[in-house]
Amino acid sequence: MRGFYRLGSFDYRWRWPILALWGLLIAAGAVFAPRIGGELEGGGFDGAGTEAERVQDLMVEEFGVSPATLTIVFDGEGLDARSEEFRRAERAALEPLREMEEVRYVSTYATTGDPRFISDDGGEAYAVVAFDTSIDKTQDLVDEVRRKVRSDRLETYVTGAPAVYQDIQTASNEDIRKAEKYAFPLAVLILIFAFGTVVAAGVPVLIGGASVLSTFAVLYFVAGYYDMSIFVLTISTMLGLGLGIDYALFAVSRFREELEDYPVEEAVARTVATAGRSIFFSGMAVMIGLSGLLFFPFMFMRSIGLAGVIVVFVSVLAALTLLPAFVGVLGHRVNSLSIRRHRGAPGTRFWSRSAELVMRRPVVVILVVGVLLGTLLYPALHMNLAVPEASVLPKKYESRAGDDILRRQFDYQALNPMQVVATLSYDPLSAEGLADVKELGERLEATGEVRELTSVYTVGERAAQRYARQVVEARERARERADRRVEEVVEARLAELRSQLGFVPAGAEERIREEAQRRAEAELRRRLPDLPEGVSAERVTPEGVANFLELPAARDSERLREAIDSFVAGDRALIQVVGRDDPYFEEAYAAVEELRSVEPPPGTTFLVGGLSAGQRDFIASLYGKAPYVVGFVLGVTYLILLFTFRSMFIPLKAVIVNILSLTASFGAMVFVFQDGHLSGLLNFTPLGFVDATLPILMFCTIFGVSMDYEVFLLSRIREAYENGDSNAASVAKGLTSTAGIITSAAAIIIAVTGAFAFTGIVLIKAVGLGLAVAVFVDATIIRVLLVPATMRILGDWNWWPGGRKTTFHPGGRD
C-alpha cells in the first residue's frame, strides 16, 4: 500500500506534466482512431494446422484452386434465369470483372453448363469470381466489385467470405457509433445520480473516453505489425468505456470521501493507496482473464485478447495517473454543480439491512441461490456450437442478403461440399489408381453420410459411358443404313442376274447377301472403332476409364480435360462429397468424423476438408485448448487474490462465485441466441446454435470484469476487519460503504455493454448481453445474497492464514 501512496503523491506533485502527456496521447487517439479500421482484418479462424487447413493448402498449392472467391447472386425478379435476356444481362454485369487483373476466372451456368448455378425455382442464378489474391487482399476489392457488377435488369448481391468480412467491418463502425450514442448519456445519468454533482459525474466519463481514444492510438500502431481482427474495435470500445468509467467511479468516490477529512494532496495520495490499489489488482484480474485468449492459435481470438489486455492496461494506467492528476487540479471543485443534497451513496440502507438479514440464515440463502443459478444455467445444457459467417450480420447487409438467397433457393450443401484429398500409390489416371479412387469413394458412400460424390473416376466413368452410348447408337444407325444398303445391293445383283441369265441360280441370293453383309461389317468396323476394353454402355471398369482417357475423343475434349485435371494433382486425387446436412450444423460435423473413420484401400491415405470439416476442426482445436486456458485464468487469478488479501479461502470463494455468474450468462446466451427468445426485441434472426467462440470469449471477458466488484467489495471488508471489526460487522460495513458505488458501477457496465446488445452483429450482441447479465447477477444475487452468506459461515476462517494485521495509515493519521 505504501507504494501506491507514494504513486498518489507523485501524481499530485507532477499533475500538470501528467495531464500534458495524456493530452498528447488522447490527441493521437483522435487522429488515428478513424484510420484503425483499415489496419484490421477479417477472418482469423485458421492457423492451428488442422486437417481441414492442410486440405485447403493442398487445394490452393497443388490443385490450383483460387485462394479467395466472391459469389455474385443474380435475381431476375420474375425473369427466367435460363432465358436469353437473363443470361445477356448477367454477361454484361460480369464483363467488367473479367477485365480486372486480380480475377483468375468467372464461372457461370453459361460457361459450365452446371445446373447448380440456377436456383430451384429458376428465378435466380449465381456466378463464382475467383481471385489470385488472398482473402484479406480480396476484401479490399469488394467495394470495386460491387460498383462494377451492378445491372439495370438484374438485382445483384455480392457475398462470400471477403464480402462478409468487409460488411462486418462496416457494421462494427456503425455499432460503435450506435452504442456510444446510448451508452454515454446513460452513463452520465447514472453518475449524476450516484454523485449528486455534475463535475464529479463528468470525471469518469472523461476518463472512460480518454481510455478508449488512447487505446485506439496504441492499437493503430500494434495493428501495423501484428494481425488484428476487425472485432477488436467493438470489444475495445465496450471494455474501455465500461472499465474506464468504472475505475474512475471508484476512485472519484474514494477521493470525495478522503477530501472530507484531508487536504487535496493527502486525499489524492490516500485515494491511490486504497481505491488505486484495488483498481490495480482488479485490472490484473481482468487482464489475466483476457490474456487467456492469447493461448489460442487463431488470430481472431489472440487479437481480441491482446486488444483487451491493452485497453485494460490503459484504463488502469489512466485511473492511477490521469485521474489523480485531474482531481488534484480540481480539488474541492469536484463537488461543484450539485443537483441534490449529499446523503451518502444511493441504496446504502437497503444493502446494510439485506446483509443483516442474509447472515441470519446463510445456509437457506445459499440453497435458494443455488436453485436460482441452476434455473439460469438450465438452457445452457442443450447448447449447440457452430461457426456462422454471413448470418452474424443484419439482413440489410448485401453479403447477408445474398447468402440468404443461396440458402433458400439453391442446394446449399452442394455449394459447400467436403473435400477428400487422397494420396495414392499409383498414377491417379492409371487403372490401379482409378481402382483405388473408386474403392475409396464406395467406402465413403457406405457411411450413409454421402448424398453425392464426384471424383476423377466418376467423371471419367460418366464420360466413358456417354462415349459408349454414342458409339452404340452410331453403330445402330449405321447398321440400319448398312442393312438397307445390303438389301439394295442384293436386289441390284439379283436384277442383274435375271437380266443376264433370265433366272437366279440356286444359292446365288444367299451368296450375294453374305458377301454384301461381310463388306458392310468391314465398313462399319473401319468407320466406327471398337469400344476400349472395360467400357460398355452398361458398365465401365477402372481399366475401362483409363483406356477411354487415352482415346483421341477424350484427349481432344477441352471440357473433359479441365474436369479431369481439377481432380488430379501429381499422385493426389480429389473427391468432392456433398453431405446430407446443412454444413453449419452439428450433424455435418458428425459426418466429417464418419468419413475420416473410413479405412482407405492399401497404400492410400486421405484427408477430409471443406467448410464442415474446417468448422469441426476449429471447434475441436478451440475446446482442446480451453481446459488449459480455464486452468491458467483460474489459477493465476487465485494467486493474485491470494497475494492481495493474504487469505486462502477468500480467493477460492471469489473464483467460485465468479464462475456462478458465468452460468447465468451462458444460460442467457442459449435462451436468446440459440432458442430465439427476445429476437424481435434485439432485432436478429435466431441461428439455432451458439457461435462456438462465444463461451470462450465470454469466459475470458466476463470472469475478469465480474471480479472487479468482488475485489472492491472485499477490499473494503478487509479494511474494516483490519481496523478491528468482527467478521460479521466487517461484511456489513463493507457492503454498506460500497453499496451505492458498486451498484452505480454495475449499472454503468450494464448500460454500456447492454447498449451493444442492440447493435447489428450477433457476436457483439451476445458478448454485450452476456456481460450485462453476468454483471447484473453478480451485483444482485451474488453480492446481495451469496457473498454475505458464505462469509458468515466461514467466519474468521475467511482471513486464514493472514489474519488481522495492522492497517497502513498514511501520514501517521488514522
PDB file of C-alpha atoms in Angstrom, residues 468-704:
ATOM      1  CA  ALA A 468     -20.044 -45.894 -75.252  1.00  0.00           C
ATOM      2  CA  ARG A 469     -23.682 -44.959 -75.721  1.00  0.00           C
ATOM      3  CA  GLN A 470     -22.761 -42.645 -78.582  1.00  0.00           C
ATOM      4  CA  VAL A 471     -20.764 -45.384 -80.255  1.00  0.00           C
ATOM      5  CA  VAL A 472     -23.556 -47.940 -79.747  1.00  0.00           C
ATOM      6  CA  GLU A 473     -26.168 -45.527 -81.058  1.00  0.00           C
ATOM      7  CA  ALA A 474     -23.973 -44.628 -84.031  1.00  0.00           C
ATOM      8  CA  ARG A 475     -23.485 -48.315 -84.754  1.00  0.00           C
ATOM      9  CA  GLU A 476     -27.206 -48.953 -84.612  1.00  0.00           C
ATOM     10  CA  ARG A 477     -27.883 -46.113 -87.011  1.00  0.00           C
ATOM     11  CA  ALA A 478     -25.042 -47.213 -89.293  1.00  0.00           C
ATOM     12  CA  ARG A 479     -26.263 -50.824 -89.133  1.00  0.00           C
ATOM     13  CA  GLU A 480     -29.730 -49.747 -90.144  1.00  0.00           C
ATOM     14  CA  ARG A 481     -28.239 -47.882 -93.086  1.00  0.00           C
ATOM     15  CA  ALA A 482     -25.977 -50.832 -93.867  1.00  0.00           C
ATOM     16  CA  ASP A 483     -28.909 -53.250 -93.763  1.00  0.00           C
ATOM     17  CA  ARG A 484     -30.778 -51.078 -96.194  1.00  0.00           C
ATOM     18  CA  ARG A 485     -27.669 -50.885 -98.369  1.00  0.00           C
ATOM     19  CA  VAL A 486     -27.269 -54.672 -98.245  1.00  0.00           C
ATOM     20  CA  GLU A 487     -30.831 -55.088 -99.400  1.00  0.00           C
ATOM     21  CA  GLU A 488     -30.241 -52.595-102.178  1.00  0.00           C
ATOM     22  CA  VAL A 489     -27.056 -54.402-103.268  1.00  0.00           C
ATOM     23  CA  VAL A 490     -28.777 -57.807-103.152  1.00  0.00           C
ATOM     24  CA  GLU A 491     -31.725 -56.552-105.171  1.00  0.00           C
ATOM     25  CA  ALA A 492     -29.409 -54.942-107.729  1.00  0.00           C
ATOM     26  CA  ARG A 493     -27.305 -58.128-108.143  1.00  0.00           C
ATOM     27  CA  LEU A 494     -30.384 -60.298-108.400  1.00  0.00           C
ATOM     28  CA  ALA A 495     -31.833 -57.953-111.015  1.00  0.00           C
ATOM     29  CA  GLU A 496     -28.552 -58.137-112.946  1.00  0.00           C
ATOM     30  CA  LEU A 497     -28.556 -61.956-112.888  1.00  0.00           C
ATOM     31  CA  ARG A 498     -32.157 -62.043-114.072  1.00  0.00           C
ATOM     32  CA  SER A 499     -31.241 -59.706-116.913  1.00  0.00           C
ATOM     33  CA  GLN A 500     -28.240 -61.760-117.933  1.00  0.00           C
ATOM     34  CA  LEU A 501     -29.493 -65.293-117.360  1.00  0.00           C
ATOM     35  CA  GLY A 502     -33.220 -64.879-117.240  1.00  0.00           C
ATOM     36  CA  PHE A 503     -33.288 -66.554-113.827  1.00  0.00           C
ATOM     37  CA  VAL A 504     -31.489 -66.582-110.458  1.00  0.00           C
ATOM     38  CA  PRO A 505     -29.339 -69.647-109.932  1.00  0.00           C
ATOM     39  CA  ALA A 506     -29.972 -71.688-106.802  1.00  0.00           C
ATOM     40  CA  GLY A 507     -27.996 -70.417-103.787  1.00  0.00           C
ATOM     41  CA  ALA A 508     -26.927 -67.212-105.567  1.00  0.00           C
ATOM     42  CA  GLU A 509     -29.080 -64.956-103.412  1.00  0.00           C
ATOM     43  CA  GLU A 510     -27.572 -66.385-100.197  1.00  0.00           C
ATOM     44  CA  ARG A 511     -24.018 -65.936-101.537  1.00  0.00           C
ATOM     45  CA  ILE A 512     -24.723 -62.388-102.679  1.00  0.00           C
ATOM     46  CA  ARG A 513     -26.317 -61.449 -99.275  1.00  0.00           C
ATOM     47  CA  GLU A 514     -23.416 -62.953 -97.293  1.00  0.00           C
ATOM     48  CA  GLU A 515     -20.867 -61.058 -99.389  1.00  0.00           C
ATOM     49  CA  ALA A 516     -22.768 -57.759 -99.009  1.00  0.00           C
ATOM     50  CA  GLN A 517     -23.109 -58.217 -95.281  1.00  0.00           C
ATOM     51  CA  ARG A 518     -19.386 -59.046 -94.922  1.00  0.00           C
ATOM     52  CA  ARG A 519     -18.434 -55.903 -96.781  1.00  0.00           C
ATOM     53  CA  ALA A 520     -20.922 -53.826 -94.717  1.00  0.00           C
ATOM     54  CA  GLU A 521     -19.447 -55.188 -91.453  1.00  0.00           C
ATOM     55  CA  ALA A 522     -15.937 -54.351 -92.644  1.00  0.00           C
ATOM     56  CA  GLU A 523     -17.030 -50.835 -93.485  1.00  0.00           C
ATOM     57  CA  LEU A 524     -18.676 -50.448 -90.041  1.00  0.00           C
ATOM     58  CA  ARG A 525     -15.511 -51.576 -88.290  1.00  0.00           C
ATOM     59  CA  ARG A 526     -13.430 -49.221 -90.379  1.00  0.00           C
ATOM     60  CA  ARG A 527     -15.623 -46.197 -89.761  1.00  0.00           C
ATOM     61  CA  LEU A 528     -16.652 -46.889 -86.112  1.00  0.00           C
ATOM     62  CA  PRO A 529     -13.870 -48.018 -83.754  1.00  0.00           C
ATOM     63  CA  ASP A 530     -14.434 -50.758 -81.230  1.00  0.00           C
ATOM     64  CA  LEU A 531     -15.049 -49.719 -77.607  1.00  0.00           C
ATOM     65  CA  PRO A 532     -11.903 -49.939 -75.450  1.00  0.00           C
ATOM     66  CA  GLU A 533     -11.627 -52.887 -73.131  1.00  0.00           C
ATOM     67  CA  GLY A 534     -13.615 -52.384 -69.924  1.00  0.00           C
ATOM     68  CA  VAL A 535     -16.077 -49.905 -71.470  1.00  0.00           C
ATOM     69  CA  SER A 536     -19.675 -50.615 -72.349  1.00  0.00           C
ATOM     70  CA  ALA A 537     -22.916 -48.659 -72.274  1.00  0.00           C
ATOM     71  CA  GLU A 538     -23.985 -50.583 -69.156  1.00  0.00           C
ATOM     72  CA  ARG A 539     -20.743 -50.838 -67.176  1.00  0.00           C
ATOM     73  CA  VAL A 540     -17.328 -49.190 -67.042  1.00  0.00           C
ATOM     74  CA  THR A 541     -14.390 -50.590 -65.061  1.00  0.00           C
ATOM     75  CA  PRO A 542     -11.405 -48.588 -63.755  1.00  0.00           C
ATOM     76  CA  GLU A 543      -9.333 -50.151 -66.533  1.00  0.00           C
ATOM     77  CA  GLY A 544     -12.003 -49.043 -68.972  1.00  0.00           C
ATOM     78  CA  VAL A 545     -11.810 -45.437 -67.702  1.00  0.00           C
ATOM     79  CA  ALA A 546      -8.016 -45.474 -68.070  1.00  0.00           C
ATOM     80  CA  ASN A 547      -8.313 -46.865 -71.600  1.00  0.00           C
ATOM     81  CA  PHE A 548     -11.004 -44.355 -72.525  1.00  0.00           C
ATOM     82  CA  LEU A 549      -8.910 -41.400 -71.340  1.00  0.00           C
ATOM     83  CA  GLU A 550      -6.212 -42.430 -73.816  1.00  0.00           C
ATOM     84  CA  LEU A 551      -8.588 -42.158 -76.785  1.00  0.00           C
ATOM     85  CA  PRO A 552      -8.472 -39.095 -79.063  1.00  0.00           C
ATOM     86  CA  ALA A 553     -12.131 -38.465 -78.223  1.00  0.00           C
ATOM     87  CA  ALA A 554     -11.132 -37.903 -74.567  1.00  0.00           C
ATOM     88  CA  ARG A 555      -7.824 -36.125 -75.207  1.00  0.00           C
ATOM     89  CA  ASP A 556      -9.437 -33.681 -77.628  1.00  0.00           C
ATOM     90  CA  SER A 557     -12.288 -32.688 -75.279  1.00  0.00           C
ATOM     91  CA  GLU A 558     -11.156 -29.494 -73.540  1.00  0.00           C
ATOM     92  CA  ARG A 559     -14.040 -29.526 -71.051  1.00  0.00           C
ATOM     93  CA  LEU A 560     -13.315 -33.148 -70.077  1.00  0.00           C
ATOM     94  CA  ARG A 561      -9.593 -32.495 -69.674  1.00  0.00           C
ATOM     95  CA  GLU A 562     -10.303 -29.473 -67.466  1.00  0.00           C
ATOM     96  CA  ALA A 563     -12.703 -31.522 -65.349  1.00  0.00           C
ATOM     97  CA  ILE A 564     -10.205 -34.375 -65.018  1.00  0.00           C
ATOM     98  CA  ASP A 565      -7.321 -32.006 -64.202  1.00  0.00           C
ATOM     99  CA  SER A 566      -9.358 -30.353 -61.421  1.00  0.00           C
ATOM    100  CA  PHE A 567      -9.495 -33.738 -59.642  1.00  0.00           C
ATOM    101  CA  VAL A 568      -5.865 -34.791 -60.131  1.00  0.00           C
ATOM    102  CA  ALA A 569      -2.572 -33.285 -58.928  1.00  0.00           C
ATOM    103  CA  GLY A 570       0.537 -35.468 -59.084  1.00  0.00           C
ATOM    104  CA  ASP A 571      -0.113 -38.578 -57.015  1.00  0.00           C
ATOM    105  CA  ARG A 572      -3.153 -36.987 -55.355  1.00  0.00           C
ATOM    106  CA  ALA A 573      -6.796 -37.313 -56.294  1.00  0.00           C
ATOM    107  CA  LEU A 574      -9.663 -35.129 -55.108  1.00  0.00           C
ATOM    108  CA  ILE A 575     -13.072 -36.499 -54.165  1.00  0.00           C
ATOM    109  CA  GLN A 576     -15.868 -33.975 -53.650  1.00  0.00           C
ATOM    110  CA  VAL A 577     -18.552 -35.141 -51.225  1.00  0.00           C
ATOM    111  CA  VAL A 578     -21.949 -33.485 -50.839  1.00  0.00           C
ATOM    112  CA  GLY A 579     -23.350 -34.317 -47.424  1.00  0.00           C
ATOM    113  CA  ARG A 580     -26.936 -34.723 -46.323  1.00  0.00           C
ATOM    114  CA  ASP A 581     -26.991 -31.945 -43.714  1.00  0.00           C
ATOM    115  CA  ASP A 582     -26.530 -28.178 -43.562  1.00  0.00           C
ATOM    116  CA  PRO A 583     -22.741 -27.640 -43.449  1.00  0.00           C
ATOM    117  CA  TYR A 584     -23.101 -25.310 -40.431  1.00  0.00           C
ATOM    118  CA  PHE A 585     -24.882 -27.836 -38.194  1.00  0.00           C
ATOM    119  CA  GLU A 586     -23.516 -30.434 -35.795  1.00  0.00           C
ATOM    120  CA  GLU A 587     -24.877 -33.294 -37.933  1.00  0.00           C
ATOM    121  CA  ALA A 588     -22.471 -32.213 -40.681  1.00  0.00           C
ATOM    122  CA  TYR A 589     -19.589 -32.208 -38.189  1.00  0.00           C
ATOM    123  CA  ALA A 590     -20.529 -35.782 -37.207  1.00  0.00           C
ATOM    124  CA  ALA A 591     -20.496 -36.708 -40.901  1.00  0.00           C
ATOM    125  CA  VAL A 592     -16.915 -35.431 -41.152  1.00  0.00           C
ATOM    126  CA  GLU A 593     -15.939 -37.774 -38.332  1.00  0.00           C
ATOM    127  CA  GLU A 594     -17.659 -40.687 -40.097  1.00  0.00           C
ATOM    128  CA  LEU A 595     -15.785 -40.011 -43.321  1.00  0.00           C
ATOM    129  CA  ARG A 596     -12.464 -39.684 -41.530  1.00  0.00           C
ATOM    130  CA  SER A 597     -13.003 -43.045 -39.828  1.00  0.00           C
ATOM    131  CA  VAL A 598     -13.214 -44.867 -43.191  1.00  0.00           C
ATOM    132  CA  GLU A 599     -10.444 -47.399 -43.837  1.00  0.00           C
ATOM    133  CA  PRO A 600      -8.765 -46.500 -47.175  1.00  0.00           C
ATOM    134  CA  PRO A 601      -7.525 -49.037 -49.736  1.00  0.00           C
ATOM    135  CA  PRO A 602      -3.989 -50.393 -49.078  1.00  0.00           C
ATOM    136  CA  GLY A 603      -1.293 -47.859 -49.897  1.00  0.00           C
ATOM    137  CA  THR A 604      -3.777 -44.960 -49.894  1.00  0.00           C
ATOM    138  CA  THR A 605      -4.141 -42.155 -47.357  1.00  0.00           C
ATOM    139  CA  PHE A 606      -6.628 -39.303 -47.353  1.00  0.00           C
ATOM    140  CA  LEU A 607      -7.552 -36.039 -45.621  1.00  0.00           C
ATOM    141  CA  VAL A 608     -11.021 -34.513 -45.276  1.00  0.00           C
ATOM    142  CA  GLY A 609     -11.507 -30.762 -45.624  1.00  0.00           C
ATOM    143  CA  GLY A 610     -14.151 -28.264 -46.681  1.00  0.00           C
ATOM    144  CA  LEU A 611     -16.490 -25.955 -44.784  1.00  0.00           C
ATOM    145  CA  SER A 612     -17.951 -28.539 -42.389  1.00  0.00           C
ATOM    146  CA  ALA A 613     -14.554 -30.093 -41.707  1.00  0.00           C
ATOM    147  CA  GLY A 614     -12.996 -26.667 -41.158  1.00  0.00           C
ATOM    148  CA  GLN A 615     -15.663 -25.702 -38.662  1.00  0.00           C
ATOM    149  CA  ARG A 616     -15.460 -29.047 -36.905  1.00  0.00           C
ATOM    150  CA  ASP A 617     -11.647 -28.764 -36.642  1.00  0.00           C
ATOM    151  CA  PHE A 618     -11.855 -25.155 -35.458  1.00  0.00           C
ATOM    152  CA  ILE A 619     -14.254 -26.077 -32.662  1.00  0.00           C
ATOM    153  CA  ALA A 620     -12.182 -29.132 -31.695  1.00  0.00           C
ATOM    154  CA  SER A 621      -8.981 -27.088 -31.597  1.00  0.00           C
ATOM    155  CA  LEU A 622     -10.705 -24.283 -29.712  1.00  0.00           C
ATOM    156  CA  TYR A 623     -12.086 -26.509 -26.986  1.00  0.00           C
ATOM    157  CA  GLY A 624      -8.992 -28.670 -26.911  1.00  0.00           C
ATOM    158  CA  LYS A 625      -7.141 -25.598 -25.636  1.00  0.00           C
ATOM    159  CA  ALA A 626      -9.991 -24.428 -23.408  1.00  0.00           C
ATOM    160  CA  PRO A 627      -9.125 -26.537 -20.303  1.00  0.00           C
ATOM    161  CA  TYR A 628      -5.603 -25.097 -20.248  1.00  0.00           C
ATOM    162  CA  VAL A 629      -6.946 -21.562 -20.655  1.00  0.00           C
ATOM    163  CA  VAL A 630      -9.510 -22.035 -17.908  1.00  0.00           C
ATOM    164  CA  GLY A 631      -6.871 -23.568 -15.617  1.00  0.00           C
ATOM    165  CA  PHE A 632      -4.474 -20.686 -16.306  1.00  0.00           C
ATOM    166  CA  VAL A 633      -7.088 -17.987 -15.704  1.00  0.00           C
ATOM    167  CA  LEU A 634      -8.438 -19.569 -12.519  1.00  0.00           C
ATOM    168  CA  GLY A 635      -5.005 -20.439 -11.148  1.00  0.00           C
ATOM    169  CA  VAL A 636      -3.332 -17.085 -11.759  1.00  0.00           C
ATOM    170  CA  THR A 637      -6.410 -15.163 -10.588  1.00  0.00           C
ATOM    171  CA  TYR A 638      -6.395 -17.183  -7.379  1.00  0.00           C
ATOM    172  CA  LEU A 639      -2.711 -16.374  -6.797  1.00  0.00           C
ATOM    173  CA  ILE A 640      -3.269 -12.653  -7.443  1.00  0.00           C
ATOM    174  CA  LEU A 641      -6.150 -12.568  -4.966  1.00  0.00           C
ATOM    175  CA  LEU A 642      -4.140 -14.640  -2.502  1.00  0.00           C
ATOM    176  CA  PHE A 643      -1.413 -12.005  -2.619  1.00  0.00           C
ATOM    177  CA  THR A 644      -3.970  -9.186  -2.419  1.00  0.00           C
ATOM    178  CA  PHE A 645      -5.975 -10.450   0.573  1.00  0.00           C
ATOM    179  CA  ARG A 646      -3.470 -12.812   2.259  1.00  0.00           C
ATOM    180  CA  SER A 647      -6.216 -15.435   2.551  1.00  0.00           C
ATOM    181  CA  MET A 648      -6.620 -18.980   1.251  1.00  0.00           C
ATOM    182  CA  PHE A 649     -10.429 -19.032   1.312  1.00  0.00           C
ATOM    183  CA  ILE A 650     -11.356 -15.550   0.077  1.00  0.00           C
ATOM    184  CA  PRO A 651      -9.755 -16.069  -3.373  1.00  0.00           C
ATOM    185  CA  LEU A 652     -11.288 -19.547  -3.633  1.00  0.00           C
ATOM    186  CA  LYS A 653     -14.741 -18.170  -2.825  1.00  0.00           C
ATOM    187  CA  ALA A 654     -14.262 -15.285  -5.255  1.00  0.00           C
ATOM    188  CA  VAL A 655     -13.311 -17.663  -8.077  1.00  0.00           C
ATOM    189  CA  ILE A 656     -16.267 -19.964  -7.380  1.00  0.00           C
ATOM    190  CA  VAL A 657     -18.895 -17.216  -7.223  1.00  0.00           C
ATOM    191  CA  ASN A 658     -17.457 -15.691 -10.384  1.00  0.00           C
ATOM    192  CA  ILE A 659     -17.946 -18.998 -12.162  1.00  0.00           C
ATOM    193  CA  LEU A 660     -21.526 -18.960 -10.935  1.00  0.00           C
ATOM    194  CA  SER A 661     -22.009 -15.538 -12.536  1.00  0.00           C
ATOM    195  CA  LEU A 662     -20.845 -17.065 -15.794  1.00  0.00           C
ATOM    196  CA  THR A 663     -23.517 -19.755 -15.645  1.00  0.00           C
ATOM    197  CA  ALA A 664     -26.214 -17.118 -15.852  1.00  0.00           C
ATOM    198  CA  SER A 665     -24.653 -15.517 -18.926  1.00  0.00           C
ATOM    199  CA  PHE A 666     -24.257 -18.891 -20.670  1.00  0.00           C
ATOM    200  CA  GLY A 667     -27.889 -19.733 -19.998  1.00  0.00           C
ATOM    201  CA  ALA A 668     -28.999 -16.341 -21.309  1.00  0.00           C
ATOM    202  CA  MET A 669     -26.846 -16.783 -24.406  1.00  0.00           C
ATOM    203  CA  VAL A 670     -28.558 -20.083 -25.312  1.00  0.00           C
ATOM    204  CA  PHE A 671     -32.029 -18.850 -24.306  1.00  0.00           C
ATOM    205  CA  VAL A 672     -31.758 -15.794 -26.540  1.00  0.00           C
ATOM    206  CA  PHE A 673     -29.418 -16.518 -29.436  1.00  0.00           C
ATOM    207  CA  GLN A 674     -29.938 -20.252 -29.936  1.00  0.00           C
ATOM    208  CA  ASP A 675     -33.568 -20.641 -28.913  1.00  0.00           C
ATOM    209  CA  GLY A 676     -34.562 -17.253 -30.359  1.00  0.00           C
ATOM    210  CA  HIS A 677     -36.322 -15.677 -27.381  1.00  0.00           C
ATOM    211  CA  LEU A 678     -36.271 -11.843 -27.494  1.00  0.00           C
ATOM    212  CA  SER A 679     -35.049 -11.980 -31.118  1.00  0.00           C
ATOM    213  CA  GLY A 680     -37.722  -9.448 -32.066  1.00  0.00           C
ATOM    214  CA  LEU A 681     -36.645  -7.016 -29.367  1.00  0.00           C
ATOM    215  CA  LEU A 682     -32.947  -7.390 -30.180  1.00  0.00           C
ATOM    216  CA  ASN A 683     -33.614  -7.464 -33.950  1.00  0.00           C
ATOM    217  CA  PHE A 684     -31.777 -10.580 -35.124  1.00  0.00           C
ATOM    218  CA  THR A 685     -32.545 -13.888 -36.804  1.00  0.00           C
ATOM    219  CA  PRO A 686     -32.097 -16.860 -34.418  1.00  0.00           C
ATOM    220  CA  LEU A 687     -29.210 -19.046 -35.525  1.00  0.00           C
ATOM    221  CA  GLY A 688     -30.348 -22.306 -33.964  1.00  0.00           C
ATOM    222  CA  PHE A 689     -26.901 -22.578 -32.413  1.00  0.00           C
ATOM    223  CA  VAL A 690     -24.372 -20.536 -30.450  1.00  0.00           C
ATOM    224  CA  ASP A 691     -21.244 -19.123 -32.049  1.00  0.00           C
ATOM    225  CA  ALA A 692     -18.507 -21.527 -30.916  1.00  0.00           C
ATOM    226  CA  THR A 693     -16.201 -18.676 -29.939  1.00  0.00           C
ATOM    227  CA  LEU A 694     -18.748 -17.091 -27.589  1.00  0.00           C
ATOM    228  CA  PRO A 695     -18.350 -19.321 -24.494  1.00  0.00           C
ATOM    229  CA  ILE A 696     -14.567 -18.828 -24.604  1.00  0.00           C
ATOM    230  CA  LEU A 697     -14.785 -15.079 -25.257  1.00  0.00           C
ATOM    231  CA  MET A 698     -17.356 -14.642 -22.529  1.00  0.00           C
ATOM    232  CA  PHE A 699     -15.413 -16.677 -20.001  1.00  0.00           C
ATOM    233  CA  CYS A 700     -12.212 -14.704 -20.567  1.00  0.00           C
ATOM    234  CA  THR A 701     -14.036 -11.373 -20.642  1.00  0.00           C
ATOM    235  CA  ILE A 702     -16.719 -11.812 -18.018  1.00  0.00           C
ATOM    236  CA  PHE A 703     -14.559 -13.616 -15.476  1.00  0.00           C
ATOM    237  CA  GLY A 704     -12.241 -10.662 -15.099  1.00  0.00           C
TER     238      GLY A 704
END
